[in-house]
Short mmCIF file of C-alpha atoms in Angstrom, two decimals:
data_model
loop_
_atom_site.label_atom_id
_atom_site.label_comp_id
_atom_site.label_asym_id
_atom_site.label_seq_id
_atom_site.Cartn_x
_atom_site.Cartn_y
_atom_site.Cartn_z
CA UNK A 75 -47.87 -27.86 -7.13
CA UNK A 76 -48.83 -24.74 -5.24
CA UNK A 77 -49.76 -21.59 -6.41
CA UNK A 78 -47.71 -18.52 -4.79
CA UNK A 79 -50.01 -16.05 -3.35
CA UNK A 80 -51.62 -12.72 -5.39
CA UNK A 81 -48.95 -10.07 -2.97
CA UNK A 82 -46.50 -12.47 -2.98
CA UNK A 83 -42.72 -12.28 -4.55
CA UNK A 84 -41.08 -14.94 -6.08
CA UNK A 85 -38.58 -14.83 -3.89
CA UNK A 86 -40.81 -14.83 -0.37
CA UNK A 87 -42.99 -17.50 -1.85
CA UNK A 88 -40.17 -19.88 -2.41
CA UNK A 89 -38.38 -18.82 1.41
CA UNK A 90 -42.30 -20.00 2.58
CA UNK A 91 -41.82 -23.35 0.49
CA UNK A 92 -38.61 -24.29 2.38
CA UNK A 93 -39.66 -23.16 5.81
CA UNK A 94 -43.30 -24.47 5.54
CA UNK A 95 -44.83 -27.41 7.76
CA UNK A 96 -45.54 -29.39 4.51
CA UNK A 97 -44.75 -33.15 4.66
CA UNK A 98 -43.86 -34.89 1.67
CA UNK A 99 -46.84 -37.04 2.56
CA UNK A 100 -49.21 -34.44 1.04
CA UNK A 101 -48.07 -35.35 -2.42
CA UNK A 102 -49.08 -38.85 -1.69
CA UNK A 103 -52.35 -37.74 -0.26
CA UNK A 104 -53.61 -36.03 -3.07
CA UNK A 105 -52.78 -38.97 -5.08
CA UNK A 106 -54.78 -41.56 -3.46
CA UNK A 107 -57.48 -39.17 -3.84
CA UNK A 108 -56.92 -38.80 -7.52
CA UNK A 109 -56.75 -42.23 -8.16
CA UNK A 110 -59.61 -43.00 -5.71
CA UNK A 111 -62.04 -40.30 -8.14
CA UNK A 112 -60.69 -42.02 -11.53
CA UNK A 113 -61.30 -45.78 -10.05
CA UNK A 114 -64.93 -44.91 -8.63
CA UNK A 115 -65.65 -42.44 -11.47
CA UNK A 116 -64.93 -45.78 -14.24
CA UNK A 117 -66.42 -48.46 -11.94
CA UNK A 118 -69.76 -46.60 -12.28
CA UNK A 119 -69.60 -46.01 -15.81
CA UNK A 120 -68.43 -49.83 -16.30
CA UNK A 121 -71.46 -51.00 -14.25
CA UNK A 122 -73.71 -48.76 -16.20
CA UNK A 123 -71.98 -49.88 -19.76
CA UNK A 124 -72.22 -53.56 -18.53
CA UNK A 125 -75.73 -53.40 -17.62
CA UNK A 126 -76.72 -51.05 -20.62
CA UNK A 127 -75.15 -53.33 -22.81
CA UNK A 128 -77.43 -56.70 -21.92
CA UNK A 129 -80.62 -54.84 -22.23
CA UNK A 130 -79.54 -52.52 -25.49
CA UNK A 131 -79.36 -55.55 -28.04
CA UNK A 132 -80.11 -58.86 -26.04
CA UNK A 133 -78.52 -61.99 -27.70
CA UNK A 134 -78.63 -65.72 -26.67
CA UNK A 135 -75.62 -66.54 -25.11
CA UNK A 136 -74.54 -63.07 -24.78
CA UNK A 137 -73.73 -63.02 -20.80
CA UNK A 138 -71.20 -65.85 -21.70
CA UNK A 139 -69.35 -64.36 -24.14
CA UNK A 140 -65.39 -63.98 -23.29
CA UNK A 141 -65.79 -60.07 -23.82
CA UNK A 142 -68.71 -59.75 -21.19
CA UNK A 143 -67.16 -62.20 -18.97
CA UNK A 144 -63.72 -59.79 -19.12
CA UNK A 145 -66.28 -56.69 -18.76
CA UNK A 146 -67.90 -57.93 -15.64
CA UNK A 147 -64.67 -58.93 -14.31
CA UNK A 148 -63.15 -55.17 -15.18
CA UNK A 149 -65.90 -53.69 -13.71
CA UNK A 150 -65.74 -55.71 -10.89
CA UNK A 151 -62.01 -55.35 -10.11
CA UNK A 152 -62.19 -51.44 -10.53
CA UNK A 153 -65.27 -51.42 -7.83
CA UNK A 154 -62.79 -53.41 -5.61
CA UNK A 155 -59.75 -50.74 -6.55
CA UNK A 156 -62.70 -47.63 -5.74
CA UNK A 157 -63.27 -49.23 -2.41
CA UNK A 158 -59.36 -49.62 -1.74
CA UNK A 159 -58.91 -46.15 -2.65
CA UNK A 160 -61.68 -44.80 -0.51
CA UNK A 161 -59.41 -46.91 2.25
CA UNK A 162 -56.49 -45.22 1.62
CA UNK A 163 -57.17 -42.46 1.07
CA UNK A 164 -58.52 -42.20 4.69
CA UNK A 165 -55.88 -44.13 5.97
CA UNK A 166 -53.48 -41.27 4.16
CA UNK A 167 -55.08 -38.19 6.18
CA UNK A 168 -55.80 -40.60 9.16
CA UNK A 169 -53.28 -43.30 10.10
CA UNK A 170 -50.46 -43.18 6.92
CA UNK A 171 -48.60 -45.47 8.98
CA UNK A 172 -51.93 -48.10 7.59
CA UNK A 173 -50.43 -47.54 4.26
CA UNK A 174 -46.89 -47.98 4.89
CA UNK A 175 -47.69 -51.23 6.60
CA UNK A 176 -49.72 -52.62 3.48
CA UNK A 177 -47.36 -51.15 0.94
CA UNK A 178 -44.86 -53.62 2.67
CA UNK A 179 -47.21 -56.62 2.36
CA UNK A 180 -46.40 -59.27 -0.39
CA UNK A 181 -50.24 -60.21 -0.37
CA UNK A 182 -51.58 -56.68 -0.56
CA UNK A 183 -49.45 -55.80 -3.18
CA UNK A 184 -50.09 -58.57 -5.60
CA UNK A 185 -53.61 -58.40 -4.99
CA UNK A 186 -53.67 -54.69 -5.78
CA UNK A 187 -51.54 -55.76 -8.80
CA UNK A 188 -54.34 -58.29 -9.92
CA UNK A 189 -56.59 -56.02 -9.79
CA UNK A 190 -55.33 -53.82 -12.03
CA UNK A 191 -54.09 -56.12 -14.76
CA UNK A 192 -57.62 -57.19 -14.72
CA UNK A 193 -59.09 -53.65 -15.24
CA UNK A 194 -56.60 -52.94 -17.99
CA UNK A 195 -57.38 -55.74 -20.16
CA UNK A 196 -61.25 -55.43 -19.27
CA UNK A 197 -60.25 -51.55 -20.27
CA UNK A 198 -58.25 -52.89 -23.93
CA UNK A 199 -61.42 -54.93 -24.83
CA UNK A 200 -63.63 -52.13 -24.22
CA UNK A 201 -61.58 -49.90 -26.63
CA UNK A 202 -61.37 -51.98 -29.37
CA UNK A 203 -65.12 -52.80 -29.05
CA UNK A 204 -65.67 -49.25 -28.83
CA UNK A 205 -63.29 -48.69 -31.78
CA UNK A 206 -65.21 -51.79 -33.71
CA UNK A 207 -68.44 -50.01 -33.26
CA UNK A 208 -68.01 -46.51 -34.19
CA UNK A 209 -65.89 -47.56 -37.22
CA UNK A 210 -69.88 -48.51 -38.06
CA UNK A 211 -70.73 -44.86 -38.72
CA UNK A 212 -68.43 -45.82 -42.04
CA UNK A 213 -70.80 -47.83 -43.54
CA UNK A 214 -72.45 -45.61 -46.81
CA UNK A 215 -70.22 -42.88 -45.60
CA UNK A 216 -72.13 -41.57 -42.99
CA UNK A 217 -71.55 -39.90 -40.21
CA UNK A 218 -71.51 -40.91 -36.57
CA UNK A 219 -74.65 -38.58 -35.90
CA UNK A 220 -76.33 -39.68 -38.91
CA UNK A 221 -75.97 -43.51 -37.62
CA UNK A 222 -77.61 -42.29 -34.50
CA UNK A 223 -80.30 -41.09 -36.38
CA UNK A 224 -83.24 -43.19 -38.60
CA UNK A 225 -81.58 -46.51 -40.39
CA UNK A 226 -83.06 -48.38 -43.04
CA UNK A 227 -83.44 -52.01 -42.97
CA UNK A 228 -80.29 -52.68 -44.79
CA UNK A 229 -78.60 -50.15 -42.47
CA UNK A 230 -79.82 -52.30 -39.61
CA UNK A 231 -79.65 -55.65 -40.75
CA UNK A 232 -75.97 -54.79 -41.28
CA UNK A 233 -75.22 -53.44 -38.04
CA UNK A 234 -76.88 -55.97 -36.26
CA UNK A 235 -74.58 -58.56 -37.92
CA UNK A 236 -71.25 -56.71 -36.62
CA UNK A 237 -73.28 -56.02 -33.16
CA UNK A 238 -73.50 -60.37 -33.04
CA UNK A 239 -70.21 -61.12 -34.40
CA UNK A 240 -68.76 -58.37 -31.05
CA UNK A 241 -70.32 -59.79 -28.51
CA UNK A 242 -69.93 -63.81 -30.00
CA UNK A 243 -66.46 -63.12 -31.00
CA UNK A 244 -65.03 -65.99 -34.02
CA UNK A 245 -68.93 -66.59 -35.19
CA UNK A 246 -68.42 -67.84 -38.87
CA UNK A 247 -70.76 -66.28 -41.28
CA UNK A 248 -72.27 -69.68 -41.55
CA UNK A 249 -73.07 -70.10 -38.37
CA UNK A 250 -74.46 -66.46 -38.07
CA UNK A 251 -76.78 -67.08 -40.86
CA UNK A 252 -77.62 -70.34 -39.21
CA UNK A 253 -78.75 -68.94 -36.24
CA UNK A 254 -80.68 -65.78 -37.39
CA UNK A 255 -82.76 -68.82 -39.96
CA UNK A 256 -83.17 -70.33 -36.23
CA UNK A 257 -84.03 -67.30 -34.26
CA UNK A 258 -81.72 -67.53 -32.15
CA UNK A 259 -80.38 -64.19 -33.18
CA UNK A 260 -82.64 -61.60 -34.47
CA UNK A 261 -82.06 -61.06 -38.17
CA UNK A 262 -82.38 -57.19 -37.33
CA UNK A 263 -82.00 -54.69 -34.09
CA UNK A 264 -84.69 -52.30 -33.83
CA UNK A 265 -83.27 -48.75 -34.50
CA UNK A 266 -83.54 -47.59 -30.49
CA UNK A 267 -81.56 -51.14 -29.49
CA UNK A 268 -78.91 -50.03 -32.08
CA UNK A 269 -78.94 -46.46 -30.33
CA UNK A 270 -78.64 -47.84 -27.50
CA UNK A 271 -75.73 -50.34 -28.29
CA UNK A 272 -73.93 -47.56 -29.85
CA UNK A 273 -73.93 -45.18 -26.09
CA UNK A 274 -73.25 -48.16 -24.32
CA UNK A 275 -69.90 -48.37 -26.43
CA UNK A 276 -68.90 -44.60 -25.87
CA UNK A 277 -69.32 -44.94 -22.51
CA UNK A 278 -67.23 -48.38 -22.52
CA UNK A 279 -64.56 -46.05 -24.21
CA UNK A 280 -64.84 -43.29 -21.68
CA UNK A 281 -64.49 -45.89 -18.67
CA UNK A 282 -61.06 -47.50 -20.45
CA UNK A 283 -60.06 -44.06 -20.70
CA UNK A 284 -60.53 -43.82 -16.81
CA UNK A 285 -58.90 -47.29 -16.52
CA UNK A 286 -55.97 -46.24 -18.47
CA UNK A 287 -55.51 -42.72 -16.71
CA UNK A 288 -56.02 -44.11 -13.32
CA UNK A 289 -53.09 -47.16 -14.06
CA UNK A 290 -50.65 -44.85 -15.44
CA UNK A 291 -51.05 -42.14 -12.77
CA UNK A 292 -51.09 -44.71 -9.85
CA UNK A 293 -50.95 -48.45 -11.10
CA UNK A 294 -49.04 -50.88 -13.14
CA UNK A 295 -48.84 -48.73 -16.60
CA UNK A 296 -45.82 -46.63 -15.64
CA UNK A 297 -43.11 -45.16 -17.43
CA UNK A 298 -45.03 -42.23 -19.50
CA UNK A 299 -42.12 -40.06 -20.38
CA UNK A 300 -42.38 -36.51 -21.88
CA UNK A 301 -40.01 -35.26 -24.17
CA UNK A 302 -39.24 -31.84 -24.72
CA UNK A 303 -36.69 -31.28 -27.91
CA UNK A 304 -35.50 -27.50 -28.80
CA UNK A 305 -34.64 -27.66 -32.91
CA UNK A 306 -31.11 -26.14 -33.32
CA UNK A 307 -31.01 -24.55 -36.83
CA UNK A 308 -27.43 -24.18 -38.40
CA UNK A 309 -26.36 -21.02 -39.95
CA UNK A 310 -25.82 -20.72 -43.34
#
């Protein structure tokens, strides 16, 4: 996309188009750059969320939970795709002919393939943790400010329950109460760790939003179609 000049016709713009120098390698220049900026832009939020999340609301146990095992592993395969794209993109504007070659490599492309199945589903966790946790501002009817704000004890105790049963996913009630009577889980979060827990979440949301945007522009999740319908209206 190219915007035509202030003095410039229509017309002479679009004679400049087809008699200009421009390769259609441009096109794929500025999207390794995009996709670079969304993959380094969500593997620093993910590290941030990641780390955020361990020292909001510590649990026992919590590091080897299947969700924070998938998290690290997200965050971990979009710092890989950030450095890739920081490669290519410098290959792109460089030596393109660096990017033909891998683009024709079996391994290469599998790998990058891996890579972003494993940010994706690191990405669909995230959201439906993030989705979990905000669906908290529902409890009493309040809203998602107000749940940022002071908490009673109930409040808390409650929240801390659905806090332990997200990051120790299938924990029976028994065994939650079981473990809170043992201390191994705190019976409530402090209103700060809640606070805390709660950020961590949006920015888990805004870094699957990244992970999302950056597959569909220039990963595995193709196939995003647009539809434009014009509604014919009989007369009579």
């Amino acid at each position: 996309m190219r915007e035509p000049p202030k003095l410039s016709s229509a017309k002479e713009f679009t004679n400049e188009l087809k008699h200009s120098s421009v390769t259609p390698r441009e096109s794929r220049l500025v999207s390794e750059i995009s996709g670079t900026l969304l993959a380094c832009s969500g593997a620093v939020i993910s590290w941030l969320a990641f780390v955020a999340s361990g020292v909001a609301t510590p649990i026992s146990l919590g590091a080897a939970t299947a969700i924070s095992v998938l998290s690290f592993s997200a965050a971990s395969a979009t710092t890989l795709q950030c450095g890739n794209g920081l490669m290519r993109s410098g290959a792109e504007k460089f030596a393109p002919e660096l990017n033909d070659w891998l683009d024709s490599e079996d391994w290469y492309v599998n790998t990058t393939k891996a890579l972003d199945y494993i940010s994706i589903a690191g990405a669909t966790a995230a959201s439906a943790a993030a989705i979990r946790t905000i669906k908290l501002a529902s409890i009493n009817g309040i809203s998602f400010r107000e749940l940022l704000a002071n908490k009673s004890r109930q409040e808390r105790a409650r929240i801390t329950r659905e806090i332990i049963r997200m990051k120790v996913p299938k924990i029976s009630n028994k065994m939650l109460k079981k473990m809170v009577k043992n201390k191994t889980y705190p019976k409530k979060f402090n209103s700060l760790q809640i606070n805390n827990e709660l950020r961590t979440r949006l920015r888990d949301s805004v870094a699957a939003a990244l992970a999302f945007t950056g597959s569909a522009y220039n990963g595995e999740i193709k196939g995003i179609a647009i539809g434009v319908f014009e509604s014919l209206e009989s007369e009579g």
